[in-house]
Short mmCIF file of C-alpha atoms and ligand atoms in Angstrom, two decimals:
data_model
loop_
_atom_site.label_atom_id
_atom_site.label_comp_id
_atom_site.label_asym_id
_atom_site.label_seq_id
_atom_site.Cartn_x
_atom_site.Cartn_y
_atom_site.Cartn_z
CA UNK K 17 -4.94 -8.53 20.90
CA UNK K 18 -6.68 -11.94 21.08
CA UNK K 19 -4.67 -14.80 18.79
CA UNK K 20 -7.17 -16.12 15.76
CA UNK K 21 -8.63 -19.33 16.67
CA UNK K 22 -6.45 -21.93 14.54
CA UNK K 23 -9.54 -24.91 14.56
CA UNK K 24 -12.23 -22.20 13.28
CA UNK K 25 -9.80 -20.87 10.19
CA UNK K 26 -7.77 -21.68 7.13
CA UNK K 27 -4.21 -21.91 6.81
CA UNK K 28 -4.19 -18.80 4.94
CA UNK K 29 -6.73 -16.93 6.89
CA UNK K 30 -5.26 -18.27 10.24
CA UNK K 31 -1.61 -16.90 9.19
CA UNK K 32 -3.20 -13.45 8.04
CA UNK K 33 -5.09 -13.04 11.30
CA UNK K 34 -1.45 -13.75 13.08
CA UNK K 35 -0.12 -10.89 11.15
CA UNK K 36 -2.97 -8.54 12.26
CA UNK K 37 -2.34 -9.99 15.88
CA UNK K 38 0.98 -9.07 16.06
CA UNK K 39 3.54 -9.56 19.28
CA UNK K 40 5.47 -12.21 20.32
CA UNK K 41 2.76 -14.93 20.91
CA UNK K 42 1.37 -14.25 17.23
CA UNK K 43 5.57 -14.76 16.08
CA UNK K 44 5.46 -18.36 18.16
CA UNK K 45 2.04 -19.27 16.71
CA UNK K 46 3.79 -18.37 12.50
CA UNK K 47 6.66 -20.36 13.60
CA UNK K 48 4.59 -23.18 14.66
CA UNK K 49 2.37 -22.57 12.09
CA UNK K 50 5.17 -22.31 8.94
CA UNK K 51 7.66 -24.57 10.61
CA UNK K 52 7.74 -26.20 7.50
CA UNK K 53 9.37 -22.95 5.61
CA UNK K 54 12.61 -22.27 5.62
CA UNK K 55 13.57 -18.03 4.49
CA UNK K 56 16.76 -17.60 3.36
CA UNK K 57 19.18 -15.32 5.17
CA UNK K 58 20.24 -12.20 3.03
CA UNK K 59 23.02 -9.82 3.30
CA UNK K 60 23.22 -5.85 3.96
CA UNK K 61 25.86 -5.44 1.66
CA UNK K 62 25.25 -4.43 -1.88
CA UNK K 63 21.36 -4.12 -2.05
CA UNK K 64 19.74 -0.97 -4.12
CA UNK K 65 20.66 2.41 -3.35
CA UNK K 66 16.76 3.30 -3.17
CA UNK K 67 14.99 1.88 -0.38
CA UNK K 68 11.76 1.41 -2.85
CA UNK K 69 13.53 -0.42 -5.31
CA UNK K 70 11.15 -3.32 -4.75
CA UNK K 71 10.54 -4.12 -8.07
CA UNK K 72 13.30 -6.55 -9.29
CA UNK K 73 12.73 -8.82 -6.31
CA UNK K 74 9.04 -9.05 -6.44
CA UNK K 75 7.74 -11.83 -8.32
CA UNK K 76 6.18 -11.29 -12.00
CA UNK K 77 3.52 -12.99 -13.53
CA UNK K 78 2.57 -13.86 -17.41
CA UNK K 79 2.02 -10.48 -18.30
CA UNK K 80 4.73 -8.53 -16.77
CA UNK K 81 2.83 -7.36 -14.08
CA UNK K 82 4.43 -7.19 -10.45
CA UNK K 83 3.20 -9.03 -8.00
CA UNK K 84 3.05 -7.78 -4.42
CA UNK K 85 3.88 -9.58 -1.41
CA UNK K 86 1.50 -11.46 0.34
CA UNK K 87 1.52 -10.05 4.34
CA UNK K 88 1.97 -6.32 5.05
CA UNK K 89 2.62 -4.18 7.83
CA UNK K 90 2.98 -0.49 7.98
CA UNK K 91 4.24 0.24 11.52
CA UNK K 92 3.84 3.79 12.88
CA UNK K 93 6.17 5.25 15.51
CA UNK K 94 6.59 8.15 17.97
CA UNK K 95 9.55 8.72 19.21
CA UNK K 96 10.20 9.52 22.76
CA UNK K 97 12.94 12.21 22.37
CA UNK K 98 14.95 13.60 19.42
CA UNK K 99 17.36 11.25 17.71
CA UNK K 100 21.08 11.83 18.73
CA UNK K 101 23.60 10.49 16.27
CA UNK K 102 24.37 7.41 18.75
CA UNK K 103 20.53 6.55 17.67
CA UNK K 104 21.07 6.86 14.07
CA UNK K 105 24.03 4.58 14.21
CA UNK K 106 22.13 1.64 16.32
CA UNK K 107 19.07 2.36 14.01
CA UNK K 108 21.03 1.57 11.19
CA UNK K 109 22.35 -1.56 12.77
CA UNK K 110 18.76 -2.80 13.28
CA UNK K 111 18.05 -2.33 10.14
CA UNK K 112 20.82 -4.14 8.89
CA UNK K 113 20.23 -7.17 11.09
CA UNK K 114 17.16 -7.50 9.86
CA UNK K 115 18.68 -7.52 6.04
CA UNK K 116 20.94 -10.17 7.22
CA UNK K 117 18.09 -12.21 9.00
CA UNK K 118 16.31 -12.31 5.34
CA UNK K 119 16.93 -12.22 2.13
CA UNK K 120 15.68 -8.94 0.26
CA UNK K 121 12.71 -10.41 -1.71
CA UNK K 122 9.12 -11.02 -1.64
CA UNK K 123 10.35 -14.68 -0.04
CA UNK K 124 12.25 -12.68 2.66
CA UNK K 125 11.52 -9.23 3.77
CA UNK K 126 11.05 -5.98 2.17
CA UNK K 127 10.95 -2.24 3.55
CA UNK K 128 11.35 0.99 3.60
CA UNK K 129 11.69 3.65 6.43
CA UNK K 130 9.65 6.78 5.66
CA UNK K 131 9.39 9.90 7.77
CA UNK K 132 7.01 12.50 8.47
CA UNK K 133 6.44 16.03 9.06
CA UNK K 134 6.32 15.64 12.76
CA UNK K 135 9.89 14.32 12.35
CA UNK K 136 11.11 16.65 10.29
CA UNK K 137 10.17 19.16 12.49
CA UNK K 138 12.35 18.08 15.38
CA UNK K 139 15.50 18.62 12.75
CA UNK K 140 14.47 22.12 11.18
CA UNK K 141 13.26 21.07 7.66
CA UNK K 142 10.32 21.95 6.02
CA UNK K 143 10.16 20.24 2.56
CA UNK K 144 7.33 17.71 3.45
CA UNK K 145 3.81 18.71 3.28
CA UNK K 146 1.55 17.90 5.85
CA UNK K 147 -1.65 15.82 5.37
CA UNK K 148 -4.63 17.49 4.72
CA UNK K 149 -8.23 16.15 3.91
CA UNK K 150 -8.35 15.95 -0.19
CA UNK K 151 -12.45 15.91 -0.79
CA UNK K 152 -15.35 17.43 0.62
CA UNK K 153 -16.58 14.09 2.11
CA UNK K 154 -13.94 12.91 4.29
CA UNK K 155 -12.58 13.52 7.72
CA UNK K 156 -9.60 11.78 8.21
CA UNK K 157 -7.45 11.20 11.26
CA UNK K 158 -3.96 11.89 10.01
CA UNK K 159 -0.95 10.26 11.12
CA UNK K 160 0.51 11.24 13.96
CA UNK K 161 3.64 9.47 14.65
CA UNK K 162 7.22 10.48 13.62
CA UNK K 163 8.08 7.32 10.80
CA UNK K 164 6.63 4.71 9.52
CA UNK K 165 8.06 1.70 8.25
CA UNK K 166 6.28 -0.49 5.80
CA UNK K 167 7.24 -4.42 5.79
CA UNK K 168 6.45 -7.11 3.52
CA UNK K 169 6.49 -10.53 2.95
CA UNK K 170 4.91 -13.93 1.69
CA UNK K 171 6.13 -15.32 5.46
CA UNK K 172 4.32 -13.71 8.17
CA UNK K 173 6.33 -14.97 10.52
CA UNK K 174 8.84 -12.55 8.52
CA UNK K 175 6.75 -9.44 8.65
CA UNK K 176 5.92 -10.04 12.58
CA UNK K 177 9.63 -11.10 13.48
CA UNK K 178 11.34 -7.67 11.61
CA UNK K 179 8.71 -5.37 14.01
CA UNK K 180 8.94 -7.56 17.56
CA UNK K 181 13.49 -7.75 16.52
CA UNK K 182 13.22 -3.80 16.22
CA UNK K 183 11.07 -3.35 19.18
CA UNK K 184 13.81 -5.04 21.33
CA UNK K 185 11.25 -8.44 21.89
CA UNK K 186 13.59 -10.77 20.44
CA UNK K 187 16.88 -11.89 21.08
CA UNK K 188 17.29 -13.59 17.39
CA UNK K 189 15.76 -13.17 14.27
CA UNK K 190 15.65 -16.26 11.71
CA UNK K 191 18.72 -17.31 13.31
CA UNK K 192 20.56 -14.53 13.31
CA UNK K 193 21.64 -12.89 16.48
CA UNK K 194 19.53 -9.21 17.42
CA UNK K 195 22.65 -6.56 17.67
CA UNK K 196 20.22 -3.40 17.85
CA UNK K 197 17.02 -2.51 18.55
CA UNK K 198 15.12 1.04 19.15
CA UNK K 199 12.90 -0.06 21.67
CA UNK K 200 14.09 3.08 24.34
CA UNK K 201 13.57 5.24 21.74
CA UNK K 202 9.77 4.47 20.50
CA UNK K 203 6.94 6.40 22.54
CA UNK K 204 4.42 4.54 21.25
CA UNK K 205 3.44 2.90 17.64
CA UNK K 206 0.16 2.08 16.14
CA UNK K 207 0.03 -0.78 13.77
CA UNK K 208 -1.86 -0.64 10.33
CA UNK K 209 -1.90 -4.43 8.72
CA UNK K 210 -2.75 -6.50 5.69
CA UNK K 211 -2.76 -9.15 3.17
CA UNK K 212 -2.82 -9.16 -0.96
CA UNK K 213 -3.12 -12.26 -2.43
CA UNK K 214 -6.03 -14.36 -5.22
CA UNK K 215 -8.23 -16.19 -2.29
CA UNK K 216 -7.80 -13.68 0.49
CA UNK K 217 -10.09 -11.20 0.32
CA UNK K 218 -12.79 -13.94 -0.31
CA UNK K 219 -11.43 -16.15 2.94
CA UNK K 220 -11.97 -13.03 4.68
CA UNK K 221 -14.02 -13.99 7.56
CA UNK K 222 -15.25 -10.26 9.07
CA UNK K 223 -18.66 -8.69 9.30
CA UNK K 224 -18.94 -6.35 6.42
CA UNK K 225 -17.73 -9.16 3.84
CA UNK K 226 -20.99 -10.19 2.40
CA UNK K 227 -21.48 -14.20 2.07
CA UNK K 228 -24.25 -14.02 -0.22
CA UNK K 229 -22.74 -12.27 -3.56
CA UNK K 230 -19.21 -13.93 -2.85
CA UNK K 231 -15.68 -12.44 -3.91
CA UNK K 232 -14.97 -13.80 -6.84
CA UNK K 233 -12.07 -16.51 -5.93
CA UNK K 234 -9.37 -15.74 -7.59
CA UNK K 235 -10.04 -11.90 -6.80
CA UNK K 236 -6.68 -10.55 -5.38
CA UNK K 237 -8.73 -7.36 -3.88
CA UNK K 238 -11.65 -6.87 -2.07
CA UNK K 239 -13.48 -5.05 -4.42
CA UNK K 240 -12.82 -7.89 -6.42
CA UNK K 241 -10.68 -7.02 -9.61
CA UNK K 242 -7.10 -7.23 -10.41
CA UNK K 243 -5.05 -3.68 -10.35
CA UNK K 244 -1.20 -2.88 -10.21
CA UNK K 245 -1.43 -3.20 -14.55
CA UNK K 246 2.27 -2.87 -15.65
CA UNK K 247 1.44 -0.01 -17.70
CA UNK K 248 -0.61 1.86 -15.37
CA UNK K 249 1.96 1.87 -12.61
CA UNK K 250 4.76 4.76 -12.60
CA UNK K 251 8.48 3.11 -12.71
CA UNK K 252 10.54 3.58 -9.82
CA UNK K 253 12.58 6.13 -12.06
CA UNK K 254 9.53 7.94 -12.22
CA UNK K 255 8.73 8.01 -8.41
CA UNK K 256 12.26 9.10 -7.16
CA UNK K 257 13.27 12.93 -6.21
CA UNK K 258 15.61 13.49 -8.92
CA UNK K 259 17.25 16.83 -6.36
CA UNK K 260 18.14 17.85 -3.38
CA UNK K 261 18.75 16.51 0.02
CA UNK K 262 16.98 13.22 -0.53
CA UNK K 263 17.72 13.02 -4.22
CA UNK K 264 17.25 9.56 -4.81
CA UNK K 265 14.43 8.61 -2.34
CA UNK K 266 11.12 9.55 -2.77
CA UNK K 267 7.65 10.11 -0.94
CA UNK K 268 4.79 8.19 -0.51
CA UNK K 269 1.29 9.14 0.34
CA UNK K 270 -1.11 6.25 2.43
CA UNK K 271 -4.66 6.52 2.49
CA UNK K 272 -6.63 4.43 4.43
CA UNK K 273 -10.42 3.45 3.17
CA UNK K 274 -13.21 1.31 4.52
CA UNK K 275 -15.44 0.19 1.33
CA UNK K 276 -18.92 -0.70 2.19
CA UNK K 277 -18.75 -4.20 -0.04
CA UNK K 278 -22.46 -4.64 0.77
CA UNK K 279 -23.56 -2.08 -1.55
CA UNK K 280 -21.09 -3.02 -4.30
CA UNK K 281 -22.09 -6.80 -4.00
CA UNK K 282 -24.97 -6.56 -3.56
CA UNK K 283 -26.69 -3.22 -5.40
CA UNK K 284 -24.85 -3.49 -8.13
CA UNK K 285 -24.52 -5.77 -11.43
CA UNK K 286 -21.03 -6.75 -12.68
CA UNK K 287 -21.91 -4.83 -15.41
CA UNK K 288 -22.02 -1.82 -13.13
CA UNK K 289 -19.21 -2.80 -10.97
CA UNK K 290 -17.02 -2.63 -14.08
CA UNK K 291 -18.34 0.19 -15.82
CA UNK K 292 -17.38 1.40 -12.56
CA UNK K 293 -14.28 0.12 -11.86
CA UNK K 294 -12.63 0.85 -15.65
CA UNK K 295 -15.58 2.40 -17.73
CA UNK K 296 -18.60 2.04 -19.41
CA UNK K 297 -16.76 0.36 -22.60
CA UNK K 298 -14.92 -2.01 -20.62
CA UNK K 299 -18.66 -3.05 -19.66
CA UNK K 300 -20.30 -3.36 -22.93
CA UNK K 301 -17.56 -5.03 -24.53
CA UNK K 302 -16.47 -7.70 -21.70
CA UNK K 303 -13.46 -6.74 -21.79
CA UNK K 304 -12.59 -7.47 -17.89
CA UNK K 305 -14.05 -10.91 -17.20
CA UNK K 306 -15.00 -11.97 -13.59
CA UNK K 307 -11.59 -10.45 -12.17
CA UNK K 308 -9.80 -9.21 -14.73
CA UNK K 309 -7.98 -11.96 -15.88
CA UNK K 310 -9.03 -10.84 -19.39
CA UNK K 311 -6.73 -7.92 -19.37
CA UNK K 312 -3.13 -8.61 -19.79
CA UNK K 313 -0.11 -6.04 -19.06
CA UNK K 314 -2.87 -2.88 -19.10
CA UNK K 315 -5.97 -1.55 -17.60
CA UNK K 316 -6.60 -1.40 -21.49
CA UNK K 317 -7.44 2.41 -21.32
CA UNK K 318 -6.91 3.93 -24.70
CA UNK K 319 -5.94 7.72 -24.65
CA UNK K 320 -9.34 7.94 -26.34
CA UNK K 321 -11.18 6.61 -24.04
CA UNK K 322 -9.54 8.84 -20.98
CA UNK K 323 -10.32 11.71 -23.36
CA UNK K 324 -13.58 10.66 -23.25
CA UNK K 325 -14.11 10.55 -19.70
CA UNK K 326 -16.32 13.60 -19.40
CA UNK K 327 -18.70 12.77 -22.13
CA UNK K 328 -18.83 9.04 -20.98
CA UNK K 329 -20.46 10.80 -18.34
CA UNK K 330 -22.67 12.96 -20.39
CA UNK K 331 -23.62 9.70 -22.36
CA UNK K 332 -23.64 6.98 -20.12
CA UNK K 333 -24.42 8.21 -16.60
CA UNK K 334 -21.11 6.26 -15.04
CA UNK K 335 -17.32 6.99 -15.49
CA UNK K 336 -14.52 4.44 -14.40
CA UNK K 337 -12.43 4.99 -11.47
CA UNK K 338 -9.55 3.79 -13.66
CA UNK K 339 -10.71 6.15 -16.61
CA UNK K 340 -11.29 9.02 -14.42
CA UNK K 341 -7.96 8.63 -12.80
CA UNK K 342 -6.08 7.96 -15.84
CA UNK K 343 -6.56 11.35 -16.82
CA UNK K 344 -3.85 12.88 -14.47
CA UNK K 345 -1.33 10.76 -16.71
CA UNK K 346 1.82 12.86 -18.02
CA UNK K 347 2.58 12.40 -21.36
CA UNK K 348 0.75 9.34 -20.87
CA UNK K 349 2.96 8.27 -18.21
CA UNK K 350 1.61 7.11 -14.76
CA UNK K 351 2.53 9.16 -11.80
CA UNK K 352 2.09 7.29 -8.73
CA UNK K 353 3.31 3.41 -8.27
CA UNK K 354 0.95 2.29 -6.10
CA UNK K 355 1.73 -0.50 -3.47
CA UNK K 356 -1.52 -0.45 -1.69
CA UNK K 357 -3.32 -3.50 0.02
CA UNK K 358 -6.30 -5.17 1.70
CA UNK K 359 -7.33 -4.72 5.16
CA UNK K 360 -9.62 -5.95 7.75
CA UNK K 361 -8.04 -3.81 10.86
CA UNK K 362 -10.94 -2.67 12.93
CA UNK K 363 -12.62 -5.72 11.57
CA UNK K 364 -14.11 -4.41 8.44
CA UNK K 365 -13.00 -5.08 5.25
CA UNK K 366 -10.84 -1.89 3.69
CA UNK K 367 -7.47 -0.77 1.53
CA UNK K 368 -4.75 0.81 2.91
CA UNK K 369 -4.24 2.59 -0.64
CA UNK K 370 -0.37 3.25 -0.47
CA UNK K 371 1.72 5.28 -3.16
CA UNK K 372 4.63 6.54 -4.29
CA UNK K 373 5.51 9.58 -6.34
CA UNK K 374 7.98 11.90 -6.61
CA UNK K 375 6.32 14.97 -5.26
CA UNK K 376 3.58 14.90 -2.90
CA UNK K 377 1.91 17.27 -4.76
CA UNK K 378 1.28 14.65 -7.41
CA UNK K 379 -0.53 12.30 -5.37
CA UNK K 380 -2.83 15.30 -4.94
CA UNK K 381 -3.04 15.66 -8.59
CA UNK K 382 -4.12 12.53 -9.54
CA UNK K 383 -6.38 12.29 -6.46
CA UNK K 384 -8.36 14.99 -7.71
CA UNK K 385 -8.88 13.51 -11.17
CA UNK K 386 -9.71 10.70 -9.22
CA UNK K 387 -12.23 12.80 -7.19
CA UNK K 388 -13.81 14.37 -10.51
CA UNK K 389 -15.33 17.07 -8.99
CA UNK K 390 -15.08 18.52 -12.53
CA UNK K 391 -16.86 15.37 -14.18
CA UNK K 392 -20.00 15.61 -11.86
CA UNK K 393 -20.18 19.49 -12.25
CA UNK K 394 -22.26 19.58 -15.67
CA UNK K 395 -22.81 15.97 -17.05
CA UNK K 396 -25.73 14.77 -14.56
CA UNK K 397 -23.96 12.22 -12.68
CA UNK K 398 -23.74 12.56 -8.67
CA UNK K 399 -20.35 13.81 -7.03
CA UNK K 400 -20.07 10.48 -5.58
CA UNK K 401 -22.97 8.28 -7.25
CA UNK K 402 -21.93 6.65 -10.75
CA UNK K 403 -18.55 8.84 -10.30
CA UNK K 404 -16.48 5.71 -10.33
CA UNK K 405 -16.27 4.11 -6.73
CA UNK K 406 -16.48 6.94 -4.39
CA UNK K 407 -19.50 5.89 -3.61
CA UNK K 408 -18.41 2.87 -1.63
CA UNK K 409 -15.40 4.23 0.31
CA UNK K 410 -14.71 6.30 3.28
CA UNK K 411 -11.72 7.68 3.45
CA UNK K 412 -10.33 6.94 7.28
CA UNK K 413 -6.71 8.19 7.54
CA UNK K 414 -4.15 9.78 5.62
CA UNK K 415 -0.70 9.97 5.69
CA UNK K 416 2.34 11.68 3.74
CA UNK K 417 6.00 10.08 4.16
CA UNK K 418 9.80 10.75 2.50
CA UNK K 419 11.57 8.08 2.33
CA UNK K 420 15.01 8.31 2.22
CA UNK K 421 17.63 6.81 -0.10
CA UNK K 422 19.04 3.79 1.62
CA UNK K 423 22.21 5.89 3.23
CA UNK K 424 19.67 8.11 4.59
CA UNK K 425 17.10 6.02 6.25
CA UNK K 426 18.12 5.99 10.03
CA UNK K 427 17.00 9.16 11.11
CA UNK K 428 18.03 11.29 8.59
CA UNK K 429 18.79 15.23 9.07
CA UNK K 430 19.05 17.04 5.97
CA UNK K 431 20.61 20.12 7.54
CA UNK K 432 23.67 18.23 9.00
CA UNK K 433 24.40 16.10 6.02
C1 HEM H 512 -10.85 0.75 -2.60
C2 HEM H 512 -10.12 1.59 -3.29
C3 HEM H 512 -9.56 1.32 -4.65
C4 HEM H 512 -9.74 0.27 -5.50
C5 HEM H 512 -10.54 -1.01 -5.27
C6 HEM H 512 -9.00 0.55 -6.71
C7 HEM H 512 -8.94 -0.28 -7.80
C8 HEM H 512 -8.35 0.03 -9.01
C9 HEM H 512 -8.40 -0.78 -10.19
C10 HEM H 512 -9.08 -2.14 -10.28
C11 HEM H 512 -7.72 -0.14 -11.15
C12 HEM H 512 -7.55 -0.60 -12.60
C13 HEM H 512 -6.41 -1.53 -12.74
C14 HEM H 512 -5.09 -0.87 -12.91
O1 HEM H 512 -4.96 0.03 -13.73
O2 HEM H 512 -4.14 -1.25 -12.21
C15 HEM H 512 -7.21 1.09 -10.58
C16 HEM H 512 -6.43 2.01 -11.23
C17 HEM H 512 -5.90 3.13 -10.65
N1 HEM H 512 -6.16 3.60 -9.37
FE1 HEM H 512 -7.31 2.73 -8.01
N2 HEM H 512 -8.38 1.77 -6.56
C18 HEM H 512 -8.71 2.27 -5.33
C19 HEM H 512 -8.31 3.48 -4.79
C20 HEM H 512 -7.46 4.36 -5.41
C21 HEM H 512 -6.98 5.58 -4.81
C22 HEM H 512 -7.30 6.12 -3.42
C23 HEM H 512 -6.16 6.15 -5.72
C24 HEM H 512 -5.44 7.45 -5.51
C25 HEM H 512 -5.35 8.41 -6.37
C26 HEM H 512 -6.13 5.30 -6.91
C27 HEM H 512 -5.39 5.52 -8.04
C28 HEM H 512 -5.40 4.71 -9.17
C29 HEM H 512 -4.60 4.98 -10.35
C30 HEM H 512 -3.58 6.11 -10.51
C31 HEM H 512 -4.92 4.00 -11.28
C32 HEM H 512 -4.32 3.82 -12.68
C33 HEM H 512 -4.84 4.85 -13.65
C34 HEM H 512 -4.06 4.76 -14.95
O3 HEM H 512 -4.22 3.73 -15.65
O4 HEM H 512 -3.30 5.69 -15.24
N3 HEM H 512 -6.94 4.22 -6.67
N4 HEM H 512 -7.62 1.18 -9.27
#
């Protein structure tokens, strides 16, 4: 892949457009780039039992919410042969260089190693689902590869450096010497990238990102509110398989989209895009603003208005995505924790939506209260059209992972444990 042109972009946009680059000229153009920033180095030793335990070492803002990290990059793999325990142990040792190379934080490097049904395959076990479309209107590819690993950081010389050090590219990592790498034992991978972040997604310089109804600023997402509300995000307690062989770890569901941002700019009113986005009350009573920054620690969805969802519908003609989905709360607990983020692979703008949850099955859950097919049936609004915004997104991949607990993560075989 071509390297950004540095004189035609911003900072930001220049060391995004590294990160979608990727290899080991995109890692010498970061370096260049950030050779102001120093990352601290981290240590393997002591760090969370749960590989997802992101939460403490992200950064927080005035409201409790979590922020995510700025650069992200989910890195699919096939492997070439079956894993003998020789690979698990140099695996492991990868992975720890890499937690030595940074420190585990948002200002280092996060991941987690997540497996799929194809993998599980080659060791006998069955507990993962495979993916499978989810609505009428989508054909997904589905992904194909044996694991996936999903790395992020506010450096993205950090992200770039932890994928070319486990491919076997680099001889040292931020300083630290490469002991390990899996490069003889990765077929191929396929690389799925992007970037979070107020600014970005309005930067974004790709056809499909209309110019003439602009982002708003500060807009962290594309679609241009803020999301990830403390209180409707599950807690990793919530997300992690309480039994059996990978009690502990949990699963995590990624579903890629492509949103058509010229309709939503440019068709709609903010007053739509919010009755939308949240509902139709959120809309008549301002209670968003321009991004969101009204709202505090919640998507300020009363149980009432959830409840209500149906004959919002009935009255109004439009249901919220948030609303809609809201209703697959239990006990009005959140199910998934959702770590999703912006894209512009492909060169169009999109959201690799990524989740976790305990069970796969309740990703499906609340994607079919997302889906509504049950609001649209008798209250006169479209099965995509007003139904929140299924209207602007096509779903383009989907994939379903476990990730291990932390002891587990290098090729794990749950019938030889
Ligand atoms: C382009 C795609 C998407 C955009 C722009 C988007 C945006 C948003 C926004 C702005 C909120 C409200 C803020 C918040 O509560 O954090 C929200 C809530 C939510 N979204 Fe999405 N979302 C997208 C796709 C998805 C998908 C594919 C799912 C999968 C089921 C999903 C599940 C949820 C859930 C569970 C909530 C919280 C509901 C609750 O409060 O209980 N979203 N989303």
């Amino acid at each position: 892949m071509t390297l950004p042109d540095r004189a035609a972009l911003s900072r930001r946009e220049y060391l995004k457009g590294l990160v979608a680059a990727g290899g080991t000229a995109a890692l010498a153009a970061c370096l260049e780039e950030e050779s102001n920033v120093e990352i601290p180095a981290g240590d393997p030793e002591g760090l969370p039992d749960r590989q997802h335990a992101w939460n403490d070492v992200l950064s927080g803002n005035d409201n409790e919410n979590i922020v995510p990290a700025r650069h992200h990059v989910l890195l699919s793999l096939s492997l070439a042969r079956d894993p003998t325990d020789e690979d698990r142990e140099r695996f492991e040792r990868a992975l720890e260089t890499l937690e030595r190379a940074y420190e585990w934080s948002h200002e280092g490097l996060l991941f987690t190693v997540g497996y799929t049904p194809t993998y599980f395959d080659r060791v006998g076990w069955n507990g993962l689902a495979e993916p499978e479309a989810l609505t009428d209107f989508e054909e997904p590819a589905f992904e194909g590869g044996d694991l996936l690993i999903h790395f992020t950081s506010d450096h993205s010389q950090a992200v770039v450096a932890a994928e070319e050090a486990l491919l076997g590219e680099l001889e040292e990592v931020n300083g630290i010497e490469v002991e390990a790498d899996i490069a003889e034992l990765v077929d191929s991978r396929e690389r799925l990238t992007g970037f979070v972040g107020a600014g970005l997604p309005a930067d974004a310089d790709v056809s499909g990102v209309p110019d003439s109804e602009p982002i708003p600023e500060e807009a962290p997402f594309f679609m241009g509110f803020r999301s990830g509300f403390d209180r409707s995000q599950a807690t990793e307690d919530r997300v992690t398989i309480e039994e059996g062989p990978f009690a502990g770890g949990t699963t995590q569901h990624v579903e890629s989209l492509a949103i058509d941002l010229h309709q939503w700019y440019e068709q709609d009113s903010q007053f739509q895009r919010v009755a939308k986005t949240f509902s139709h009350e959120h809309a008549e009573e301002d209670m968003v603003g321009e991004y969101g920054e009204k709202l505090e620690d919640s998507n300020a969805l009363t149980d009432e208005r959830i409840a209500e969802t149906t004959e919002d519908a009935r009255r109004h003609g439009v249901v919220g995505h948030a609303q809609k989905t809201a209703r697959a709360r239990e006990d009005g607990e959140p199910l998934l924790l959702r770590r999703d983020f912006n894209t512009t692979d492909d060169d169009r703008p999109g959201l690799h939506f990524l989740s976790l949850q305990r069970d796969i099955g309740e990703f499906v859950r609340v994607r079919d209260a997302m889906t509504g097919d049950d609001v649209a049936a008798d209250t006169g609004i479209g099965s995509i059209t007003n139904n929140g915004i299924l209207q602007y997104i096509t779903v383009r991949r989907r994939g379903n992972y476990l990730v291990p607990p932390r002891e587990l993560r290098a090729f794990p075989d749950p019938n030889n444990e």
